[in-house]
Amino acid sequence: MTQGTRSLTRPSYQIEGAVEQDGRAPTIWDTFCNRPGKIADGSSGNTACDSYNRTAEDIALLKSLGATAYRFSLSWTRIVPLGGRNDPVNQPGLDHYVKFVDDLLAAGITPFVTLLHWDVPDELDKRYGGLLDKTEFGLDFDRYARLCFQAMPKVKHWATFNEPWCSAVLGYNVGQFAPGRTSDRTKSSEGDGTTEPWIAAHTLLVAHGRAVRSYRDDFKAAAQGEIGIVLNGDAVFPWDPADPRDVEACERKLEFAISWFADPIYKGDYPESMKRQLGSRLPTFTPEEVALVRGSNDFYGMNHYTANYVRHRLGTADPEDVGGHLDLLSYNKRGFCIGEETQSPWLRPCAAGFRDLMVWISKRYNYPKIYITENGTSIKGENDLPVDKILDDDFRVRYYDDYVRAMATAVSLDGVDVRGYFAWSLMDNFEWAEGYETRFGVCYVDYDNGQKRFAKKSARFLGPLFDKLIRKDGQ
């Protein structure tokens, strides 16, 4: 790995705060957080880490940690408050990000910019259903993306969307994330979890293709940059390795989570396993859409945290199923646990799975250039500890040690082409439906005392670890 070796991540809604400052308008997450019972602690991103007003402080923090790159997302509604292609641009919001990019570069820190991290403009959701309208959303996103490309030519690394699986499944099937649509009428009065996640995902893929075409046609040559998408995915192991049905279910799980988006980009269509299970509910690509989407990645952005044991299910898949008709378990048939508990019910460390998944992605997609765009862990009960114990986060240190070493092994022994690694995240922040009860940062944020930041042990650990394991340019 030759770049991004000491890198950290920051998402807009989770960290910026200042939700009504300088012309910003509401996103679907602002609206969602105002609904009772949607966020674990009843909180929102209204203040978060107040990073919108602390960019100089955050850059100084990055420098103190030896960071060489910083991945952050933009807030669409700071730049185009109402979101639409015919809506006015908010110059103060755009200027904020232009200056932030300039300041990062002046500090010797490379910006990796994500255009949309789930926070769709609320107005677009009200106008036409947001991600449920492929044509309108795609045109609006393309105009927004072009504004950003034009205003920030110094950015060399762009991502269109972060984790479209989460937007589609958690936003339009489970109802756990904004806009909270689901077939479960105890959670939402609107939504059809049997069809809407597949529609939303198709919209995101086509919008991604549009923005990539715009970048390549009009900006890439001058900027000498690259663009891709960021996909999440967990590693898998069969619940019973001797049962070929569990082995097959593992492959199906990866296809429903990762190949749902990566296959259209690298192969031109959805996986056959999805077509078989979903039938006509899975949208089809027109020839024009295939031309937009296929080949629309200059790199593969890989978000990864955990692993599961996978057990097949018998019978016919439930129409609400989005995972491939299988069970995800923490224990296998012999009673072995995949990893220790964390504060996040879905996350158990398993570094061996990280290496396996990198190899699987590399083989399936002809060894693409990979950036590890998110990797990290919460710690069970961390938020309830005294500050000195929070700063002494040995569990997180062990996690990073195991995972970064697994990545280095995948590069050196398996031929995986990793170009950069970003820890999630620079600081504790608003963890979506989990509110502020869950902490992922390598820096502690004291929410009760002015959002002050303090480096944890893990923050000081990453740089020396990379110095040991990752080769430098020219070596």
Coordinates of C-alpha atoms in Angstrom, one line a residue:
M1 CA 0.0 0.0 0.0
T2 CA 1.5 3.3 -1.0
Q3 CA -0.8 6.1 0.1
G4 CA -3.4 7.0 2.7
T5 CA -1.5 5.1 5.3
R6 CA -2.5 7.3 8.3
S7 CA -6.1 8.2 7.3
L8 CA -9.3 8.9 9.2
T9 CA -12.9 9.5 8.2
R10 CA -15.6 12.1 8.9
P11 CA -19.3 12.1 7.7
S12 CA -21.2 15.3 7.3
Y13 CA -24.5 14.8 9.3
Q14 CA -22.8 12.7 12.0
I15 CA -20.2 15.4 12.8
E16 CA -20.9 18.8 11.4
G17 CA -23.8 20.1 13.5
A18 CA -24.8 23.7 12.6
V19 CA -27.9 22.4 10.8
E20 CA -29.4 25.8 10.3
Q21 CA -26.2 27.8 9.8
D22 CA -25.2 29.6 6.6
G23 CA -28.3 28.6 4.6
R24 CA -28.3 24.8 5.1
A25 CA -31.7 23.2 4.7
P26 CA -33.1 20.0 6.3
T27 CA -32.2 16.5 5.1
I28 CA -34.2 13.4 5.5
W29 CA -32.2 12.7 8.6
D30 CA -33.2 16.0 10.2
T31 CA -36.8 15.0 9.7
F32 CA -36.3 11.4 10.8
C33 CA -34.6 12.4 14.0
N34 CA -37.6 14.5 14.9
R35 CA -39.9 11.5 15.0
P36 CA -40.3 10.1 18.5
G37 CA -38.6 6.7 19.1
K38 CA -36.4 6.6 16.0
I39 CA -33.1 7.4 17.7
A40 CA -32.0 5.4 20.7
D41 CA -31.3 8.3 23.0
G42 CA -33.7 10.7 21.4
S43 CA -30.8 12.8 19.9
S44 CA -30.0 14.2 16.5
G45 CA -27.2 15.7 14.5
N46 CA -28.2 19.2 15.4
T47 CA -24.9 19.9 17.2
A48 CA -23.0 16.6 16.9
C49 CA -19.3 17.5 17.1
D50 CA -19.8 21.0 15.9
S51 CA -17.2 20.3 13.2
Y52 CA -18.6 22.8 10.8
N53 CA -17.3 25.5 13.1
R54 CA -14.1 23.7 14.1
T55 CA -12.4 22.9 10.9
A56 CA -9.1 24.5 11.9
E57 CA -9.2 22.6 15.2
D58 CA -10.0 19.3 13.4
I59 CA -7.2 19.8 10.9
A60 CA -4.8 20.5 13.8
L61 CA -6.0 17.3 15.4
L62 CA -5.3 15.3 12.2
K63 CA -1.8 16.8 11.9
S64 CA -1.1 15.9 15.5
L65 CA -1.9 12.3 14.7
G66 CA 0.2 12.2 11.6
A67 CA -2.7 11.7 9.3
T68 CA -1.9 11.9 5.6
A69 CA -5.4 11.7 4.2
Y70 CA -8.9 12.5 5.4
R71 CA -12.1 11.1 4.0
F72 CA -15.2 13.3 4.6
S73 CA -18.6 13.7 3.1
L74 CA -20.4 16.9 1.9
S75 CA -23.8 18.0 2.9
W76 CA -25.9 18.4 -0.2
T77 CA -28.3 20.8 1.5
R78 CA -25.4 23.2 2.4
I79 CA -24.6 23.5 -1.3
V80 CA -28.1 23.3 -2.9
P81 CA -30.5 23.6 0.1
L82 CA -33.6 22.4 -1.8
G83 CA -31.5 19.9 -3.8
G84 CA -33.0 20.2 -7.2
R85 CA -31.2 21.0 -10.5
N86 CA -33.2 24.2 -10.9
D87 CA -32.8 25.3 -7.3
P88 CA -30.4 28.0 -6.2
V89 CA -26.9 27.3 -5.0
N90 CA -26.0 28.4 -1.5
Q91 CA -22.6 30.0 -2.0
P92 CA -21.6 30.2 1.7
G93 CA -22.1 26.4 2.0
L94 CA -20.0 25.7 -1.1
D95 CA -17.3 28.1 0.0
H96 CA -17.1 26.3 3.3
Y97 CA -16.0 23.1 1.6
V98 CA -13.7 24.8 -0.9
K99 CA -11.8 26.4 2.0
F100 CA -11.8 23.1 3.9
V101 CA -10.2 21.3 1.0
D102 CA -7.6 24.1 0.6
D103 CA -6.8 24.1 4.3
L104 CA -6.4 20.3 4.3
L105 CA -4.0 20.4 1.4
A106 CA -2.1 23.3 3.0
A107 CA -1.6 21.0 6.0
G108 CA -0.3 18.2 3.8
I109 CA -3.5 16.1 4.2
T110 CA -5.1 14.6 1.1
P111 CA -8.9 15.0 0.9
F112 CA -11.1 12.0 -0.1
V113 CA -14.6 13.4 -0.7
T114 CA -17.9 11.6 -0.6
L115 CA -20.8 13.4 -2.3
L116 CA -23.6 11.7 -0.4
H117 CA -23.6 9.8 2.9
W118 CA -27.3 9.0 3.2
D119 CA -28.5 12.6 3.9
V120 CA -30.7 13.2 0.9
P121 CA -32.3 16.7 0.8
D122 CA -35.6 16.5 2.5
E123 CA -37.3 18.7 -0.1
L124 CA -36.5 16.0 -2.8
D125 CA -38.1 13.4 -0.7
K126 CA -41.2 15.5 -0.4
R127 CA -41.2 16.5 -4.1
Y128 CA -41.0 13.1 -5.7
G129 CA -40.1 10.4 -3.2
G130 CA -36.3 10.9 -3.3
L131 CA -34.7 7.6 -4.2
L132 CA -38.0 6.2 -5.5
D133 CA -37.8 8.4 -8.6
K134 CA -34.9 7.2 -10.7
T135 CA -35.1 10.0 -13.3
E136 CA -35.6 13.0 -11.1
F137 CA -33.1 12.0 -8.5
G138 CA -30.5 11.1 -11.0
L139 CA -30.7 14.4 -12.8
D140 CA -30.7 16.4 -9.5
F141 CA -27.7 14.4 -8.1
D142 CA -25.8 14.9 -11.4
R143 CA -26.2 18.7 -11.2
Y144 CA -25.1 18.7 -7.5
A145 CA -22.1 16.5 -8.3
R146 CA -21.1 18.8 -11.2
L147 CA -21.2 21.8 -8.9
C148 CA -18.8 20.1 -6.5
F149 CA -16.4 18.9 -9.2
Q150 CA -16.3 22.4 -10.7
A151 CA -15.8 24.1 -7.3
M152 CA -13.2 21.7 -6.0
P153 CA -10.8 20.8 -8.8
K154 CA -8.0 20.2 -6.3
V155 CA -9.8 17.1 -5.0
K156 CA -8.3 14.0 -6.7
H157 CA -10.4 11.3 -5.0
W158 CA -14.2 11.3 -5.2
A159 CA -16.9 8.9 -4.1
T160 CA -20.5 9.2 -5.2
F161 CA -22.4 7.3 -2.5
N162 CA -21.5 5.8 0.8
E163 CA -23.0 2.3 1.5
P164 CA -26.0 2.3 -0.8
W165 CA -27.0 -1.0 0.8
C166 CA -27.8 0.9 4.0
S167 CA -29.8 3.6 2.2
A168 CA -31.9 0.9 0.4
V169 CA -32.4 -1.7 3.0
L170 CA -32.4 0.2 6.3
G171 CA -34.2 3.2 4.7
Y172 CA -36.8 1.4 2.6
N173 CA -37.2 -2.1 4.1
V174 CA -36.3 -2.2 7.8
G175 CA -37.3 1.4 8.4
Q176 CA -34.4 1.9 10.9
F177 CA -32.8 4.7 8.8
A178 CA -34.2 7.8 7.1
P179 CA -36.6 8.1 5.4
G180 CA -37.9 5.2 7.6
R181 CA -40.2 3.5 5.0
T182 CA -41.2 -0.1 5.7
S183 CA -44.1 -2.5 5.3
D184 CA -44.3 -2.7 9.1
R185 CA -47.1 -0.3 10.0
T186 CA -46.1 -0.2 13.6
K187 CA -43.0 1.7 12.4
S188 CA -44.2 3.7 9.5
S189 CA -47.5 4.5 7.8
E190 CA -45.7 4.4 4.4
G191 CA -43.5 2.0 2.5
D192 CA -43.4 -1.4 0.8
G193 CA -40.4 -3.4 1.8
T194 CA -41.0 -5.9 -0.9
T195 CA -40.3 -3.5 -3.7
E196 CA -38.9 -0.2 -2.6
P197 CA -35.3 -1.3 -1.5
W198 CA -34.7 -2.6 -5.0
I199 CA -36.1 0.5 -6.6
A200 CA -34.0 2.8 -4.4
A201 CA -30.8 0.8 -5.1
H202 CA -31.4 0.9 -8.8
T203 CA -31.8 4.7 -8.6
L204 CA -28.5 5.0 -6.7
L205 CA -26.7 2.9 -9.3
V206 CA -28.0 4.9 -12.2
A207 CA -27.3 8.2 -10.4
H208 CA -23.8 7.0 -9.6
G209 CA -23.3 6.2 -13.3
R210 CA -24.5 9.7 -14.3
A211 CA -22.1 11.5 -12.0
V212 CA -19.2 9.3 -13.0
R213 CA -19.9 10.1 -16.7
S214 CA -20.0 13.8 -15.9
Y215 CA -16.7 13.7 -14.0
R216 CA -15.0 11.7 -16.7
D217 CA -16.3 13.7 -19.6
D218 CA -15.7 17.2 -18.2
F219 CA -13.4 17.2 -15.1
K220 CA -11.2 14.1 -14.9
A221 CA -8.6 15.1 -17.4
A222 CA -7.9 18.5 -16.0
A223 CA -8.1 17.4 -12.3
Q224 CA -6.2 14.1 -12.9
G225 CA -8.5 12.5 -10.3
E226 CA -10.5 9.4 -9.8
I227 CA -14.0 8.5 -8.8
G228 CA -15.8 5.4 -7.5
I229 CA -18.5 4.2 -5.0
V230 CA -18.2 3.0 -1.4
L231 CA -19.8 -0.4 -0.6
N232 CA -20.2 -2.1 2.7
G233 CA -20.0 -5.8 3.3
D234 CA -19.4 -8.3 6.1
A235 CA -17.3 -11.5 5.9
V236 CA -19.0 -14.9 6.0
F237 CA -18.3 -18.4 7.2
P238 CA -20.6 -21.4 6.8
W239 CA -22.5 -22.4 10.0
D240 CA -21.7 -26.0 9.0
P241 CA -18.8 -26.2 6.6
A242 CA -19.7 -29.8 5.8
D243 CA -23.2 -28.7 4.5
P244 CA -23.0 -27.5 0.9
R245 CA -26.2 -25.6 1.4
D246 CA -24.5 -23.4 4.0
V247 CA -21.5 -22.9 1.8
E248 CA -23.8 -21.8 -1.0
A249 CA -25.7 -19.5 1.3
C250 CA -22.4 -17.8 2.1
E251 CA -21.9 -16.9 -1.5
R252 CA -25.5 -15.8 -1.8
K253 CA -25.1 -13.5 1.2
L254 CA -22.2 -11.8 -0.4
E255 CA -24.1 -11.4 -3.6
F256 CA -27.1 -9.8 -1.9
A257 CA -25.0 -7.5 0.1
I258 CA -22.0 -6.6 -2.2
S259 CA -22.7 -7.9 -5.7
W260 CA -26.1 -6.2 -5.7
F261 CA -24.1 -3.0 -6.4
A262 CA -20.7 -4.2 -7.6
D263 CA -21.9 -6.7 -10.2
P264 CA -23.7 -4.0 -12.3
I265 CA -20.6 -1.8 -12.0
Y266 CA -18.1 -4.5 -12.9
K267 CA -20.2 -7.0 -14.9
G268 CA -23.1 -5.1 -16.2
D269 CA -26.1 -6.7 -14.4
Y270 CA -27.4 -8.0 -11.1
P271 CA -26.3 -11.4 -9.8
E272 CA -28.3 -14.5 -10.9
S273 CA -29.1 -15.4 -7.3
M274 CA -31.0 -12.1 -6.9
K275 CA -32.9 -12.5 -10.1
R276 CA -34.0 -16.0 -9.1
Q277 CA -35.3 -15.0 -5.7
L278 CA -36.8 -11.6 -6.6
G279 CA -38.1 -12.1 -10.1
S280 CA -39.9 -9.1 -11.5
R281 CA -39.4 -7.1 -8.2
L282 CA -35.8 -6.6 -9.2
P283 CA -35.5 -3.7 -11.7
T284 CA -33.8 -4.4 -15.1
F285 CA -31.2 -2.2 -16.6
T286 CA -32.0 -0.5 -20.0
P287 CA -29.1 -0.6 -22.5
E288 CA -28.6 3.1 -21.8
E289 CA -28.3 2.4 -18.0
V290 CA -25.9 -0.5 -18.6
A291 CA -23.7 1.9 -20.6
L292 CA -23.8 4.4 -17.7
V293 CA -23.1 1.9 -14.9
R294 CA -20.8 -0.7 -16.3
G295 CA -17.2 0.3 -15.8
S296 CA -18.1 3.3 -13.6
N297 CA -15.5 2.7 -10.9
D298 CA -11.9 3.9 -10.9
F299 CA -11.5 2.2 -7.5
Y300 CA -13.4 0.0 -5.2
G301 CA -14.3 1.7 -1.9
M302 CA -14.6 -1.0 0.8
N303 CA -16.2 -0.5 4.2
H304 CA -15.8 -3.4 6.5
Y305 CA -16.3 -4.2 10.2
T306 CA -17.4 -7.7 11.0
A307 CA -18.3 -11.3 10.0
N308 CA -21.1 -13.7 10.5
Y309 CA -21.8 -17.4 10.4
V310 CA -24.3 -18.2 7.6
R311 CA -26.9 -20.9 7.8
H312 CA -29.3 -21.7 4.9
R313 CA -33.0 -21.6 5.2
L314 CA -35.5 -24.1 3.7
G315 CA -38.7 -23.3 1.8
T316 CA -39.6 -20.2 -0.1
A317 CA -38.1 -16.8 0.7
D318 CA -40.3 -14.3 2.4
P319 CA -41.2 -11.4 0.1
E320 CA -39.7 -9.0 2.7
D321 CA -36.3 -10.8 2.7
V322 CA -33.4 -8.7 1.5
G323 CA -30.5 -11.0 2.6
G324 CA -30.7 -14.0 0.4
H325 CA -33.0 -16.4 2.4
L326 CA -30.5 -17.3 5.2
D327 CA -29.7 -16.8 8.8
L328 CA -26.8 -14.7 10.2
L329 CA -25.4 -16.1 13.4
S330 CA -22.7 -15.3 15.9
Y331 CA -22.1 -19.0 16.8
N332 CA -21.4 -21.9 14.4
K333 CA -22.7 -25.5 14.6
R334 CA -19.8 -26.5 17.0
G335 CA -20.6 -23.6 19.3
F336 CA -17.6 -21.4 18.3
C337 CA -18.2 -17.7 18.5
I338 CA -17.3 -15.4 15.6
G339 CA -15.9 -12.7 17.9
E340 CA -16.3 -10.7 21.1
E341 CA -19.4 -8.5 21.7
T342 CA -19.2 -4.8 21.1
Q343 CA -21.6 -1.9 21.8
S344 CA -23.0 -2.5 18.3
P345 CA -25.2 -5.6 18.1
W346 CA -24.2 -6.2 14.5
L347 CA -20.4 -6.0 15.1
R348 CA -18.1 -8.7 16.4
P349 CA -14.4 -8.6 15.5
C350 CA -13.0 -11.3 13.1
A351 CA -9.9 -10.1 11.3
A352 CA -9.6 -13.4 9.4
G353 CA -12.8 -12.6 7.7
F354 CA -11.4 -9.2 6.5
R355 CA -8.6 -11.0 4.6
D356 CA -11.1 -13.5 3.2
L357 CA -13.4 -10.8 1.9
M358 CA -10.7 -8.7 0.3
V359 CA -9.6 -11.8 -1.6
W360 CA -13.2 -12.6 -2.6
I361 CA -13.8 -9.1 -3.9
S362 CA -10.4 -9.1 -5.7
K363 CA -11.1 -12.4 -7.5
R364 CA -14.7 -11.6 -8.4
Y365 CA -13.9 -8.2 -9.9
N366 CA -10.5 -8.8 -11.5
Y367 CA -8.3 -7.4 -8.7
P368 CA -9.5 -3.7 -8.7
K369 CA -7.7 -0.9 -6.9
I370 CA -9.1 -0.9 -3.4
Y371 CA -9.3 1.8 -0.8
I372 CA -10.4 0.5 2.7
T373 CA -12.7 3.5 3.3
E374 CA -14.0 2.5 6.7
N375 CA -12.9 0.0 9.3
G376 CA -13.2 0.2 13.1
T377 CA -15.1 -0.9 16.2
S378 CA -17.2 0.2 19.1
I379 CA -16.5 -1.1 22.6
K380 CA -19.2 -2.6 24.8
G381 CA -20.1 -0.1 27.5
E382 CA -17.6 2.5 26.4
N383 CA -20.0 5.4 26.8
D384 CA -20.5 4.5 30.5
L385 CA -16.9 4.4 31.4
P386 CA -15.0 7.3 33.1
V387 CA -13.0 9.4 30.7
D388 CA -9.6 7.9 31.6
K389 CA -10.9 4.4 30.8
I390 CA -12.4 5.6 27.5
L391 CA -9.1 7.1 26.5
D392 CA -7.3 3.8 27.3
D393 CA -9.2 1.9 24.5
D394 CA -7.1 -1.3 24.4
F395 CA -10.0 -3.2 22.8
R396 CA -9.9 -0.9 19.8
V397 CA -6.1 -1.0 19.7
R398 CA -6.3 -4.8 19.4
Y399 CA -9.0 -4.5 16.7
Y400 CA -6.9 -2.3 14.6
D401 CA -3.8 -4.3 15.1
D402 CA -5.5 -7.5 14.0
Y403 CA -7.3 -6.0 11.1
V404 CA -4.4 -3.9 9.6
R405 CA -2.2 -7.0 9.9
A406 CA -4.8 -9.1 8.1
M407 CA -4.9 -6.4 5.4
A408 CA -1.1 -6.4 5.0
T409 CA -1.2 -10.1 4.6
A410 CA -3.8 -9.9 1.9
V411 CA -1.6 -7.5 0.1
S412 CA 1.7 -9.4 0.5
L413 CA 0.4 -13.0 0.1
D414 CA -2.9 -12.8 -1.8
G415 CA -2.2 -10.1 -4.4
V416 CA -4.9 -7.7 -3.2
D417 CA -4.3 -4.2 -4.5
V418 CA -5.0 -1.9 -1.5
R419 CA -4.0 1.7 -2.0
G420 CA -5.2 3.3 1.2
Y421 CA -6.8 2.6 4.6
F422 CA -9.2 4.9 6.5
A423 CA -10.0 4.2 10.2
W424 CA -13.6 4.9 11.2
S425 CA -13.6 7.3 12.7
L426 CA -11.5 10.4 13.6
M427 CA -13.8 11.1 16.6
D428 CA -16.9 9.9 18.4
N429 CA -20.0 11.2 16.6
F430 CA -23.7 10.8 16.0
E431 CA -24.1 7.1 15.3
W432 CA -27.4 7.3 13.4
A433 CA -30.1 5.2 15.0
E434 CA -27.8 4.5 18.0
G435 CA -27.4 8.2 18.7
Y436 CA -24.5 9.1 21.0
E437 CA -24.6 6.0 23.1
T438 CA -22.2 4.3 20.7
R439 CA -18.6 5.6 20.2
F440 CA -16.4 4.6 17.2
G441 CA -13.8 7.4 17.4
V442 CA -10.1 7.2 18.0
C443 CA -10.6 10.5 19.6
Y444 CA -13.0 11.1 22.5
V445 CA -15.6 13.8 22.2
D446 CA -16.9 15.3 25.4
Y447 CA -20.4 16.2 24.4
D448 CA -21.3 17.7 27.7
N449 CA -18.4 20.2 27.8
G450 CA -18.3 22.0 24.5
Q451 CA -17.4 19.0 22.2
K452 CA -13.8 19.0 23.3
R453 CA -11.7 16.3 21.6
F454 CA -9.1 14.1 23.3
A455 CA -7.0 11.5 21.5
K456 CA -7.5 7.9 22.7
K457 CA -4.7 5.3 22.8
S458 CA -5.9 4.0 19.4
A459 CA -5.3 7.4 17.8
R460 CA -1.6 7.2 18.7
F461 CA -1.3 3.5 17.7
L462 CA -2.2 3.6 14.0
G463 CA 0.7 5.6 12.7
P464 CA 3.5 3.5 14.2
L465 CA 1.6 0.3 13.1
F466 CA 1.6 1.5 9.5
D467 CA 5.2 2.4 9.7
K468 CA 5.9 -1.2 10.5
L469 CA 3.7 -2.9 8.0
I470 CA 3.1 -0.8 5.0
R471 CA 5.7 -0.2 2.4
K472 CA 6.4 3.4 1.4
D473 CA 6.6 4.8 -2.1
G474 CA 9.7 3.6 -3.9
Q475 CA 10.3 0.7 -1.6

